[in-house]
mmCIF file of C-alpha atoms in Angstrom:
data_model
loop_
_atom_site.group_PDB
_atom_site.id
_atom_site.type_symbol
_atom_site.label_atom_id
_atom_site.label_comp_id
_atom_site.label_asym_id
_atom_site.label_seq_id
_atom_site.Cartn_x
_atom_site.Cartn_y
_atom_site.Cartn_z
ATOM 1 C CA GLY A 1 14.926 234.093 -108.399
ATOM 2 C CA ASP A 2 15.628 235.635 -104.989
ATOM 3 C CA TYR A 3 13.518 238.677 -105.852
ATOM 4 C CA LEU A 4 10.295 236.713 -105.615
ATOM 5 C CA GLN A 5 10.671 236.704 -101.835
ATOM 6 C CA THR A 6 10.929 240.484 -101.670
ATOM 7 C CA SER A 7 8.108 242.998 -101.349
ATOM 8 C CA GLN A 8 8.262 243.968 -105.049
ATOM 9 C CA GLY A 9 9.337 240.586 -106.283
ATOM 10 C CA GLN A 10 6.504 240.159 -108.752
ATOM 11 C CA ILE A 11 7.166 243.488 -110.401
ATOM 12 C CA ILE A 12 10.876 242.764 -110.742
ATOM 13 C CA SER A 13 10.166 239.300 -112.155
ATOM 14 C CA SER A 14 7.813 240.685 -114.790
ATOM 15 C CA LYS A 15 10.410 243.025 -116.265
ATOM 16 C CA PRO A 16 9.867 243.403 -120.017
ATOM 17 C CA ASN A 17 12.604 242.672 -122.517
ATOM 18 C CA TYR A 18 13.698 246.198 -123.367
ATOM 19 C CA GLN A 19 16.272 244.944 -125.817
ATOM 20 C CA GLN A 20 13.510 243.229 -127.761
ATOM 21 C CA ILE A 21 11.420 246.407 -127.686
ATOM 22 C CA LEU A 22 14.255 248.363 -129.241
ATOM 23 C CA GLU A 23 14.853 245.644 -131.811
ATOM 24 C CA GLN A 24 11.186 245.824 -132.761
ATOM 25 C CA GLN A 25 11.608 249.513 -133.484
ATOM 26 C CA GLY A 26 14.318 248.531 -135.877
ATOM 27 C CA GLU A 27 11.731 246.493 -137.709
ATOM 28 C CA VAL A 28 9.404 249.497 -137.711
ATOM 29 C CA LEU A 29 12.049 251.596 -139.360
ATOM 30 C CA SER A 30 12.801 248.876 -141.933
ATOM 31 C CA CYS A 31 9.123 248.713 -142.697
ATOM 32 C CA MET A 32 8.989 252.482 -143.125
ATOM 33 C CA GLU A 33 11.909 252.261 -145.504
ATOM 34 C CA LEU A 34 9.933 249.874 -147.659
ATOM 35 C CA VAL A 35 6.887 252.146 -147.500
ATOM 36 C CA PHE A 36 8.896 255.132 -148.658
ATOM 37 C CA ASN A 37 10.559 253.157 -151.414
ATOM 38 C CA GLU A 38 7.114 252.252 -152.679
ATOM 39 C CA LEU A 39 5.945 255.826 -152.399
ATOM 40 C CA GLN A 40 8.999 257.008 -154.280
ATOM 41 C CA GLN A 41 8.410 254.513 -157.064
ATOM 42 C CA THR A 42 4.734 255.389 -157.243
ATOM 43 C CA VAL A 43 5.525 259.109 -157.480
ATOM 44 C CA LYS A 44 8.081 258.459 -160.247
ATOM 45 C CA LEU A 45 5.506 256.423 -162.117
ATOM 46 C CA LEU A 46 2.898 259.107 -161.733
ATOM 47 C CA GLN A 47 5.389 261.768 -162.870
ATOM 48 C CA SER B 1 25.870 221.113 -48.203
ATOM 49 C CA VAL B 2 28.576 223.746 -48.088
ATOM 50 C CA ASN B 3 27.354 227.049 -49.457
ATOM 51 C CA PRO B 4 30.042 228.357 -51.794
ATOM 52 C CA MET B 5 28.601 231.885 -51.551
ATOM 53 C CA VAL B 6 29.436 232.619 -55.172
ATOM 54 C CA TYR B 7 26.943 235.444 -55.407
ATOM 55 C CA GLU B 8 28.618 237.159 -52.495
ATOM 56 C CA ALA B 9 31.952 236.585 -54.205
ATOM 57 C CA GLN B 10 30.534 238.306 -57.284
ATOM 58 C CA PHE B 11 29.764 241.354 -55.178
ATOM 59 C CA PHE B 12 32.726 241.510 -52.823
ATOM 60 C CA GLY B 13 35.379 240.240 -55.189
ATOM 61 C CA PHE B 14 36.275 237.475 -52.785
ATOM 62 C CA THR B 15 34.359 234.683 -51.118
ATOM 63 C CA PRO B 16 33.341 235.471 -47.528
ATOM 64 C CA GLN B 17 34.960 232.220 -46.449
ATOM 65 C CA THR B 18 38.282 233.401 -47.891
ATOM 66 C CA CYS B 19 37.922 236.633 -45.980
ATOM 67 C CA MET B 20 37.225 234.826 -42.718
ATOM 68 C CA LEU B 21 40.111 232.463 -43.334
ATOM 69 C CA ARG B 22 42.414 235.431 -43.823
ATOM 70 C CA VAL B 23 41.185 236.947 -40.573
ATOM 71 C CA TYR B 24 41.512 233.623 -38.755
ATOM 72 C CA ILE B 25 45.068 233.013 -39.899
ATOM 73 C CA ALA B 26 46.077 236.605 -39.123
ATOM 74 C CA PHE B 27 44.529 236.546 -35.616
ATOM 75 C CA GLN B 28 46.001 233.186 -34.844
ATOM 76 C CA ASP B 29 49.423 234.313 -36.052
ATOM 77 C CA TYR B 30 49.264 237.396 -33.851
ATOM 78 C CA LEU B 31 48.277 235.301 -30.876
ATOM 79 C CA PHE B 32 51.203 232.948 -31.425
ATOM 80 C CA GLU B 33 53.625 235.781 -32.110
ATOM 81 C CA THR B 34 52.560 237.707 -29.033
ATOM 82 C CA MET B 35 52.840 234.619 -26.875
ATOM 83 C CA GLN B 36 56.264 234.005 -28.317
ATOM 84 C CA VAL B 37 57.241 237.535 -27.307
ATOM 85 C CA VAL B 38 55.851 236.976 -23.801
ATOM 86 C CA ASP B 39 57.835 233.769 -23.549
ATOM 87 C CA SER B 40 61.105 235.357 -24.682
ATOM 88 C CA VAL B 41 60.577 238.429 -22.441
ATOM 89 C CA ILE B 42 60.025 236.267 -19.375
ATOM 90 C CA LEU B 43 63.073 234.162 -20.224
ATOM 91 C CA LYS B 44 65.155 237.302 -20.607
ATOM 92 C CA LYS B 45 63.952 238.616 -17.263
ATOM 93 C CA LEU B 46 64.722 235.294 -15.691
ATOM 94 C CA ASP B 47 68.283 235.508 -16.952
ATOM 95 C CA ALA B 48 68.635 238.835 -15.173
ATOM 96 C CA ILE B 49 67.497 237.338 -11.873
ATOM 97 C CA PRO B 50 70.451 235.753 -10.040
ATOM 98 C CA ASN B 51 70.016 232.277 -8.534
ATOM 99 C CA CYS B 52 66.643 231.865 -10.176
ATOM 100 C CA LYS B 53 65.268 228.396 -9.636
ATOM 101 C CA ILE B 54 62.785 228.580 -12.458
ATOM 102 C CA SER B 55 64.022 226.767 -15.538
ATOM 103 C CA PRO B 56 63.366 227.928 -19.095
ATOM 104 C CA SER B 57 61.496 224.695 -19.839
ATOM 105 C CA GLU B 58 59.122 225.512 -17.008
ATOM 106 C CA ILE B 59 58.434 228.885 -18.570
ATOM 107 C CA ARG B 60 58.002 227.152 -21.898
ATOM 108 C CA LYS B 61 55.444 224.808 -20.366
ATOM 109 C CA SER B 62 53.594 227.738 -18.820
ATOM 110 C CA THR B 63 53.522 229.510 -22.145
ATOM 111 C CA GLU B 64 52.179 226.397 -23.830
ATOM 112 C CA LYS B 65 49.535 226.018 -21.158
ATOM 113 C CA PHE B 66 48.383 229.605 -21.494
ATOM 114 C CA LEU B 67 48.535 229.432 -25.285
ATOM 115 C CA LEU B 68 46.465 226.257 -25.352
ATOM 116 C CA PHE B 69 43.901 227.886 -23.132
ATOM 117 C CA MET B 70 43.823 231.003 -25.306
ATOM 118 C CA LYS B 71 43.600 228.950 -28.468
ATOM 119 C CA GLU B 72 40.610 227.008 -27.202
ATOM 120 C CA HIS B 73 38.757 230.200 -26.426
ATOM 121 C CA PHE B 74 39.995 231.775 -29.620
ATOM 122 C CA GLU B 75 38.541 228.912 -31.672
ATOM 123 C CA LYS B 76 35.196 229.071 -29.891
ATOM 124 C CA LEU B 77 34.884 232.829 -30.095
ATOM 125 C CA PHE B 78 36.120 232.968 -33.674
ATOM 126 C CA GLY B 79 33.583 230.328 -34.700
ATOM 127 C CA LYS B 80 30.773 232.446 -33.305
ATOM 128 C CA MET B 81 32.148 235.589 -34.891
ATOM 129 C CA GLU B 82 32.477 233.836 -38.241
ATOM 130 C CA GLU B 83 28.900 232.611 -38.050
ATOM 131 C CA VAL B 84 27.564 236.080 -37.362
ATOM 132 C CA LEU B 85 29.656 237.729 -40.044
ATOM 133 C CA LEU B 86 28.773 235.139 -42.686
ATOM 134 C CA GLN B 87 25.065 235.326 -41.904
ATOM 135 C CA LEU B 88 24.566 239.002 -41.309
ATOM 136 C CA VAL B 89 27.412 240.976 -42.836
ATOM 137 C CA LEU B 90 29.117 239.111 -45.650
ATOM 138 C CA ASN B 91 25.957 237.695 -47.186
ATOM 139 C CA ILE B 92 23.429 238.752 -49.776
ATOM 140 C CA PRO B 93 19.838 237.955 -48.759
ATOM 141 C CA LYS B 94 17.916 235.607 -51.046
ATOM 142 C CA ASN B 95 15.497 238.308 -52.185
ATOM 143 C CA VAL B 96 18.263 240.670 -53.264
ATOM 144 C CA LEU B 97 19.376 240.972 -56.866
ATOM 145 C CA LEU B 98 22.609 242.792 -57.570
ATOM 146 C CA PRO B 99 22.270 245.807 -59.907
ATOM 147 C CA GLU B 100 24.421 244.227 -62.611
ATOM 148 C CA ASP B 101 21.983 241.312 -62.768
ATOM 149 C CA LYS B 102 18.817 243.391 -63.145
ATOM 150 C CA VAL B 103 18.800 242.377 -66.789
ATOM 151 C CA GLN B 104 18.106 238.778 -65.733
ATOM 152 C CA GLU B 105 14.743 239.804 -64.308
ATOM 153 C CA GLN B 106 13.925 242.257 -67.082
ATOM 154 C CA TYR B 107 14.836 239.828 -69.843
ATOM 155 C CA PRO B 108 14.374 236.284 -68.533
ATOM 156 C CA TYR B 109 15.334 234.620 -71.781
ATOM 157 C CA SER B 110 15.868 230.901 -71.907
ATOM 158 C CA LYS B 111 18.444 229.395 -74.256
ATOM 159 C CA GLU B 112 15.689 228.410 -76.670
ATOM 160 C CA GLN B 113 14.084 231.829 -76.642
ATOM 161 C CA LEU B 114 17.433 233.442 -77.273
ATOM 162 C CA GLN B 115 18.090 231.101 -80.151
ATOM 163 C CA ALA B 116 14.712 231.955 -81.657
ATOM 164 C CA LEU B 117 15.544 235.647 -81.312
ATOM 165 C CA GLN B 118 18.898 235.158 -83.012
ATOM 166 C CA GLU B 119 17.248 233.227 -85.828
ATOM 167 C CA GLU B 120 14.706 235.996 -86.244
ATOM 168 C CA ILE B 121 17.514 238.514 -86.485
ATOM 169 C CA GLN B 122 19.283 236.414 -89.105
ATOM 170 C CA GLN B 123 16.087 236.206 -91.094
ATOM 171 C CA LEU B 124 15.583 239.966 -90.910
ATOM 172 C CA GLN B 125 19.141 240.496 -92.094
ATOM 173 C CA GLN B 126 18.533 238.218 -95.063
ATOM 174 C CA GLN B 127 15.284 239.962 -95.849
ATOM 175 C CA TYR B 128 16.963 243.336 -95.724
ATOM 176 C CA ARG B 129 19.760 242.179 -98.015
ATOM 177 C CA ALA B 130 17.166 240.852 -100.476
ATOM 178 C CA GLU B 131 15.221 244.129 -100.333
ATOM 179 C CA ALA B 132 18.414 246.096 -100.898
ATOM 180 C CA ALA B 133 19.184 243.971 -103.962
ATOM 181 C CA ALA B 134 15.585 244.387 -105.158
ATOM 182 C CA GLY B 135 15.940 248.142 -104.769
ATOM 183 C CA GLN B 136 19.058 248.069 -106.904
ATOM 184 C CA ALA B 137 17.254 246.011 -109.540
ATOM 185 C CA LEU B 138 14.363 248.491 -109.613
ATOM 186 C CA ARG B 139 16.699 251.457 -109.934
ATOM 187 C CA ALA B 140 18.613 249.678 -112.702
ATOM 188 C CA GLU B 141 15.330 249.141 -114.568
ATOM 189 C CA LEU B 142 14.473 252.821 -114.169
ATOM 190 C CA GLU B 143 17.760 253.708 -115.824
ATOM 191 C CA GLU B 144 17.101 251.233 -118.613
ATOM 192 C CA GLN B 145 13.626 252.695 -119.090
ATOM 193 C CA LYS B 146 15.088 256.174 -119.493
ATOM 194 C CA ALA B 147 17.253 254.983 -122.359
ATOM 195 C CA VAL B 148 14.428 253.052 -124.013
ATOM 196 C CA GLN B 149 11.996 255.938 -123.629
ATOM 197 C CA ALA B 150 14.523 258.281 -125.172
ATOM 198 C CA GLU B 151 14.858 255.982 -128.208
ATOM 199 C CA LEU B 152 11.112 255.573 -128.639
ATOM 200 C CA GLU B 153 10.518 259.288 -128.296
ATOM 201 C CA LYS B 154 13.170 259.886 -130.964
ATOM 202 C CA ILE B 155 11.283 257.592 -133.359
ATOM 203 C CA LEU B 156 8.007 259.288 -132.509
ATOM 204 C CA GLN B 157 9.606 262.666 -133.105
ATOM 205 C CA TRP B 158 10.786 261.373 -136.457
ATOM 206 C CA PHE B 159 7.231 260.430 -137.404
ATOM 207 C CA ASP B 160 6.061 263.904 -136.289
ATOM 208 C CA GLY B 161 8.809 265.347 -138.417
ATOM 209 C CA LEU B 162 7.523 263.438 -141.436
ATOM 210 C CA ASP B 163 4.060 264.829 -140.872
ATOM 211 C CA ASN B 164 5.491 268.357 -140.601
ATOM 212 C CA ILE B 165 7.422 267.969 -143.867
ATOM 213 C CA CYS B 166 4.269 266.818 -145.626
ATOM 214 C CA ARG B 167 2.315 269.741 -144.211
ATOM 215 C CA GLU B 168 5.061 272.195 -145.228
ATOM 216 C CA HIS B 169 4.763 270.917 -148.755
ATOM 217 C CA GLY B 170 1.020 271.264 -148.807
ATOM 218 C CA ILE B 171 0.214 267.586 -148.363
ATOM 219 C CA SER B 172 -2.095 267.278 -145.454
ATOM 220 C CA ASN B 173 -3.303 263.816 -146.497
ATOM 221 C CA PHE B 174 -1.032 261.535 -148.479
ATOM 222 C CA LYS B 175 -3.836 259.110 -149.316
ATOM 223 C CA GLU B 176 -6.038 261.794 -150.763
ATOM 224 C CA SER B 177 -3.179 263.406 -152.648
ATOM 225 C CA PHE B 178 -2.187 260.094 -154.221
ATOM 226 C CA ALA B 179 -5.801 259.325 -155.084
ATOM 227 C CA PHE B 180 -6.050 262.768 -156.693
ATOM 228 C CA LEU B 181 -2.772 262.306 -158.591
ATOM 229 C CA THR B 182 -3.764 258.811 -159.765
ATOM 230 C CA GLN B 183 -7.130 260.072 -160.918
ATOM 231 C CA ASN B 184 -5.544 262.954 -162.776
ATOM 232 C CA SER B 185 -2.975 260.769 -164.481
ATOM 233 C CA LYS B 186 -5.805 258.383 -165.518
ATOM 234 C CA LYS B 187 -7.743 261.383 -166.894
ATOM 235 C CA LEU B 188 -4.638 262.521 -168.756
ATOM 236 C CA GLN B 189 -4.174 259.049 -170.221
ATOM 237 C CA GLU B 190 -7.812 258.991 -171.389
ATOM 238 C CA LEU B 191 -7.470 262.477 -172.855
ATOM 239 C CA LEU B 192 -4.356 261.384 -174.730
ATOM 240 C CA LYS B 193 -6.219 258.356 -176.117
ATOM 241 C CA ASP B 194 -9.081 260.633 -177.162
ATOM 242 C CA VAL B 195 -6.712 263.043 -178.852
ATOM 243 C CA GLU B 196 -4.925 260.175 -180.666
ATOM 244 C CA VAL B 197 -8.231 258.694 -181.874
ATOM 245 C CA LYS B 198 -9.570 262.116 -183.045
ATOM 246 C CA SER B 199 -6.307 262.941 -184.833
ATOM 247 C CA LYS B 200 -6.421 259.546 -186.707
ATOM 248 C CA GLY C 1 24.521 248.905 -41.215
ATOM 249 C CA ARG C 2 26.923 246.182 -42.145
ATOM 250 C CA ALA C 3 29.995 248.311 -41.534
ATOM 251 C CA GLN C 4 28.992 249.043 -37.980
ATOM 252 C CA LEU C 5 27.955 245.465 -37.344
ATOM 253 C CA PHE C 6 31.285 244.229 -38.621
ATOM 254 C CA ASP C 7 33.194 246.516 -36.265
ATOM 255 C CA THR C 8 30.926 245.603 -33.354
ATOM 256 C CA VAL C 9 31.310 241.867 -33.937
ATOM 257 C CA VAL C 10 35.094 242.116 -34.149
ATOM 258 C CA ASP C 11 35.229 244.303 -31.021
ATOM 259 C CA THR C 12 33.027 241.848 -29.142
ATOM 260 C CA PHE C 13 35.293 238.976 -30.178
ATOM 261 C CA LEU C 14 38.319 240.867 -28.972
ATOM 262 C CA GLN C 15 36.704 241.804 -25.662
ATOM 263 C CA LYS C 16 35.665 238.217 -24.975
ATOM 264 C CA LEU C 17 39.084 236.899 -25.925
ATOM 265 C CA VAL C 18 40.740 239.375 -23.577
ATOM 266 C CA ALA C 19 38.234 238.499 -20.885
ATOM 267 C CA ALA C 20 38.998 234.800 -21.328
ATOM 268 C CA GLY C 21 42.732 235.434 -21.168
ATOM 269 C CA SER C 22 42.414 237.265 -17.899
ATOM 270 C CA TYR C 23 45.323 238.271 -15.682
ATOM 271 C CA GLN C 24 44.274 235.656 -13.170
ATOM 272 C CA ARG C 25 44.526 232.972 -15.794
ATOM 273 C CA PHE C 26 47.861 234.346 -17.025
ATOM 274 C CA ALA C 27 49.271 234.488 -13.546
ATOM 275 C CA SER C 28 48.056 231.000 -12.736
ATOM 276 C CA CYS C 29 49.850 229.650 -15.792
ATOM 277 C CA TYR C 30 53.070 231.464 -14.907
ATOM 278 C CA ARG C 31 52.534 230.823 -11.210
ATOM 279 C CA ARG C 32 56.185 230.504 -10.135
ATOM 280 C CA PHE C 33 57.257 233.534 -12.122
ATOM 281 C CA TYR C 34 54.293 235.490 -10.782
ATOM 282 C CA LYS C 35 55.272 234.621 -7.228
ATOM 283 C CA LEU C 36 58.797 235.713 -8.010
ATOM 284 C CA GLN C 37 57.948 238.887 -9.877
ATOM 285 C CA PRO C 38 54.274 239.896 -9.495
ATOM 286 C CA GLU C 39 54.757 243.445 -10.766
ATOM 287 C CA LEU C 40 56.722 242.260 -13.788
ATOM 288 C CA THR C 41 54.122 239.596 -14.498
ATOM 289 C CA ARG C 42 51.446 242.262 -14.471
ATOM 290 C CA GLY C 43 53.471 244.469 -16.778
ATOM 291 C CA ILE C 44 54.128 241.654 -19.226
ATOM 292 C CA TYR C 45 50.484 240.692 -19.244
ATOM 293 C CA GLU C 46 49.333 244.271 -19.905
ATOM 294 C CA GLN C 47 51.745 244.529 -22.781
ATOM 295 C CA PHE C 48 50.657 241.178 -24.146
ATOM 296 C CA ILE C 49 46.994 242.195 -24.145
ATOM 297 C CA SER C 50 47.734 245.640 -25.549
ATOM 298 C CA GLN C 51 49.938 244.218 -28.303
ATOM 299 C CA LEU C 52 47.402 241.536 -29.205
ATOM 300 C CA GLN C 53 44.541 244.040 -29.394
ATOM 301 C CA ALA C 54 46.571 246.516 -31.449
ATOM 302 C CA SER C 55 47.718 243.830 -33.912
ATOM 303 C CA ILE C 56 44.221 242.492 -34.377
ATOM 304 C CA LYS C 57 42.715 245.945 -34.832
ATOM 305 C CA GLU C 58 45.448 246.867 -37.311
ATOM 306 C CA GLU C 59 44.833 243.694 -39.269
ATOM 307 C CA ILE C 60 41.115 244.403 -39.416
ATOM 308 C CA GLN C 61 41.808 247.930 -40.705
ATOM 309 C CA GLU C 62 44.126 246.548 -43.351
ATOM 310 C CA ILE C 63 41.536 244.010 -44.474
ATOM 311 C CA LYS C 64 38.881 246.699 -44.631
ATOM 312 C CA GLN C 65 41.088 248.964 -46.704
ATOM 313 C CA GLU C 66 42.325 246.245 -49.053
ATOM 314 C CA GLY C 67 38.857 244.976 -49.764
ATOM 315 C CA ASN C 68 37.269 248.431 -49.739
ATOM 316 C CA LEU C 69 34.863 246.857 -47.297
ATOM 317 C CA GLU C 70 33.389 250.070 -45.918
ATOM 318 C CA MET C 71 32.181 251.156 -49.331
ATOM 319 C CA LEU C 72 30.988 247.656 -50.198
ATOM 320 C CA PHE C 73 29.054 247.303 -46.943
ATOM 321 C CA ASN C 74 27.309 250.644 -47.449
ATOM 322 C CA SER C 75 26.526 249.784 -51.054
ATOM 323 C CA LEU C 76 25.109 246.415 -50.042
ATOM 324 C CA ASP C 77 23.006 248.026 -47.317
ATOM 325 C CA LYS C 78 21.491 250.289 -49.978
ATOM 326 C CA ILE C 79 20.821 247.426 -52.381
ATOM 327 C CA VAL C 80 19.201 245.379 -49.593
ATOM 328 C CA GLU C 81 17.072 248.360 -48.588
ATOM 329 C CA GLU C 82 15.852 248.821 -52.159
ATOM 330 C CA ALA C 83 14.917 245.167 -52.381
ATOM 331 C CA LYS C 84 12.993 245.074 -49.111
ATOM 332 C CA THR C 85 9.606 244.959 -50.889
ATOM 333 C CA GLN C 86 10.759 241.961 -52.914
ATOM 334 C CA GLU C 87 9.540 238.825 -51.172
ATOM 335 C CA GLU C 88 10.313 236.247 -53.821
ATOM 336 C CA PRO C 89 13.817 234.803 -54.077
ATOM 337 C CA ALA C 90 15.767 236.755 -56.657
ATOM 338 C CA TRP C 91 17.555 235.332 -59.651
ATOM 339 C CA ARG C 92 20.859 233.622 -59.029
ATOM 340 C CA PRO C 93 23.501 232.502 -61.550
ATOM 341 C CA SER C 94 22.777 229.012 -62.768
ATOM 342 C CA GLY C 95 26.455 228.140 -62.986
ATOM 343 C CA VAL C 96 26.089 227.606 -66.734
ATOM 344 C CA PRO C 97 27.450 230.759 -68.397
ATOM 345 C CA GLU C 98 25.715 229.860 -71.655
ATOM 346 C CA GLU C 99 22.323 230.088 -69.992
ATOM 347 C CA ASP C 100 23.024 233.197 -67.965
ATOM 348 C CA ALA C 101 24.683 235.160 -70.740
ATOM 349 C CA GLY C 102 21.489 234.897 -72.728
ATOM 350 C CA SER C 103 19.597 237.388 -70.657
ATOM 351 C CA ALA C 104 22.564 239.751 -70.652
ATOM 352 C CA LEU C 105 22.621 239.590 -74.449
ATOM 353 C CA ALA C 106 18.871 239.870 -74.806
ATOM 354 C CA PRO C 107 18.551 243.681 -74.563
ATOM 355 C CA TYR C 108 21.166 244.158 -77.283
ATOM 356 C CA LEU C 109 19.548 241.564 -79.508
ATOM 357 C CA LEU C 110 16.133 243.118 -79.007
ATOM 358 C CA LYS C 111 17.553 246.510 -79.901
ATOM 359 C CA HIS C 112 19.212 245.052 -82.976
ATOM 360 C CA ARG C 113 15.980 243.348 -83.976
ATOM 361 C CA ALA C 114 14.033 246.579 -83.637
ATOM 362 C CA TYR C 115 16.649 248.381 -85.714
ATOM 363 C CA LEU C 116 16.513 245.732 -88.447
ATOM 364 C CA GLN C 117 12.714 245.845 -88.487
ATOM 365 C CA ARG C 118 12.817 249.609 -88.895
ATOM 366 C CA ILE C 119 15.344 249.679 -91.725
ATOM 367 C CA LEU C 120 13.554 246.811 -93.448
ATOM 368 C CA ARG C 121 10.303 248.775 -93.331
ATOM 369 C CA GLU C 122 12.087 251.832 -94.724
ATOM 370 C CA LYS C 123 13.721 249.812 -97.487
ATOM 371 C CA GLN C 124 10.393 248.208 -98.410
ATOM 372 C CA GLU C 125 8.751 251.640 -98.612
ATOM 373 C CA GLU C 126 11.645 252.879 -100.747
ATOM 374 C CA ASN C 127 11.181 249.886 -103.039
ATOM 375 C CA ARG C 128 7.442 250.422 -103.172
ATOM 376 C CA GLN C 129 8.022 253.937 -104.481
ATOM 377 C CA ALA C 130 10.656 252.732 -106.934
ATOM 378 C CA ALA C 131 8.287 249.996 -108.126
ATOM 379 C CA GLU C 132 5.573 252.613 -108.691
ATOM 380 C CA ALA C 133 7.975 254.595 -110.847
ATOM 381 C CA VAL C 134 8.980 251.427 -112.719
ATOM 382 C CA LEU C 135 5.343 250.564 -113.435
ATOM 383 C CA ALA C 136 4.691 254.129 -114.616
ATOM 384 C CA GLY C 137 7.754 253.861 -116.851
ATOM 385 C CA ARG C 138 6.584 250.587 -118.333
ATOM 386 C CA GLY C 139 3.211 252.122 -119.016
ATOM 387 C CA ARG C 140 4.794 255.068 -120.797
ATOM 388 C CA ILE C 141 6.968 252.762 -122.913
ATOM 389 C CA THR C 142 3.908 250.727 -123.896
ATOM 390 C CA GLU C 143 2.127 253.955 -124.826
ATOM 391 C CA LEU C 144 5.051 255.041 -126.987
ATOM 392 C CA GLN C 145 5.164 251.645 -128.672
ATOM 393 C CA GLN C 146 1.460 251.903 -129.446
ATOM 394 C CA LEU C 147 1.828 255.428 -130.868
ATOM 395 C CA ILE C 148 4.703 254.326 -133.088
ATOM 396 C CA ALA C 149 2.741 251.299 -134.263
ATOM 397 C CA ALA C 150 -0.240 253.535 -135.052
ATOM 398 C CA HIS C 151 1.956 255.874 -137.118
ATOM 399 C CA GLN C 152 3.497 252.935 -138.939
ATOM 400 C CA GLN C 153 0.111 251.453 -139.742
ATOM 401 C CA ALA C 154 -1.146 254.812 -140.954
ATOM 402 C CA TRP C 155 1.793 255.156 -143.354
ATOM 403 C CA GLN C 156 1.406 251.574 -144.496
#
């Protein structure tokens, strides 16, 4: 809260949630896992 | 109405009046002492004169008379001397500012102005502390960003790696390849059906 | 100068005192003794005057040395000479140390204020540059997120 009074207060206050960003990438990778499972099954079926 | 002459005391290290008092007491003491010596010398000389009709008390009276006379003149003359010395020698004229007080004319700050200045300084100190903390916060975020960027770039590299693997294995376009494979397997299934029907 | 004036005033005092305590006056006070021993009376008087003058002059020298008066008088003469163009009455202590100390403190406070203003400006500039880097970093992270999302969508 004190940062708002400083020269770059707004920038500091608008800091993104980097932890959340990294957690989202975890979701991306889980999604990709599903995609590849599907692909694998499809290829087996086609074989 | 007595002028304490404090400014002069600041300069000289003593008040002019103290100095004059010292001189007065010393001069008076010397006058008395010298007269005492005169008195005792005359009495001694008298003792040496045989059949002297002058009594010691007479000499004493003469000494007192002369001393009284001298003291009167001493007081008058000393008063004049003191006046001259206090006015012309041991004084600092009204228009004169001592060197150590030059700051009073250069920086004529009232109590209120000084307080305002001190408050301003306090505020600046607080601002600086806040800016220093803000700087630390910004640098901490930069460090955090480095770590996050590294992670994201790793994931991106992984995706690029996938694309490279596909290319290495001759699959430039997964969608097309799957469409082709699906079509072919459908064709094969139809061919099989055809063959089964024709063989029956 | 003050030193010379001081000596002159003291000498004048002494001369007038001696003149007042003349031999005639001395002899008239010790009339009977004078009649008895005129030469002795004269001798005693001369010694009295000589002793008195010597003691007073010695005392004055002592006072001058103790108080370093010669140096102080010359210094004051110089200060007075430098201030001769100043017509207005100069500042004098108010008698309230709190009030007077303010002006003595003022130059140091002003210096301190200037110093704080300077380092604050420097710190703000430093932070401005750091904030620029932070914004650039955020932009890059957003870009990476978008690229990853695009890849993911493409695979999906």
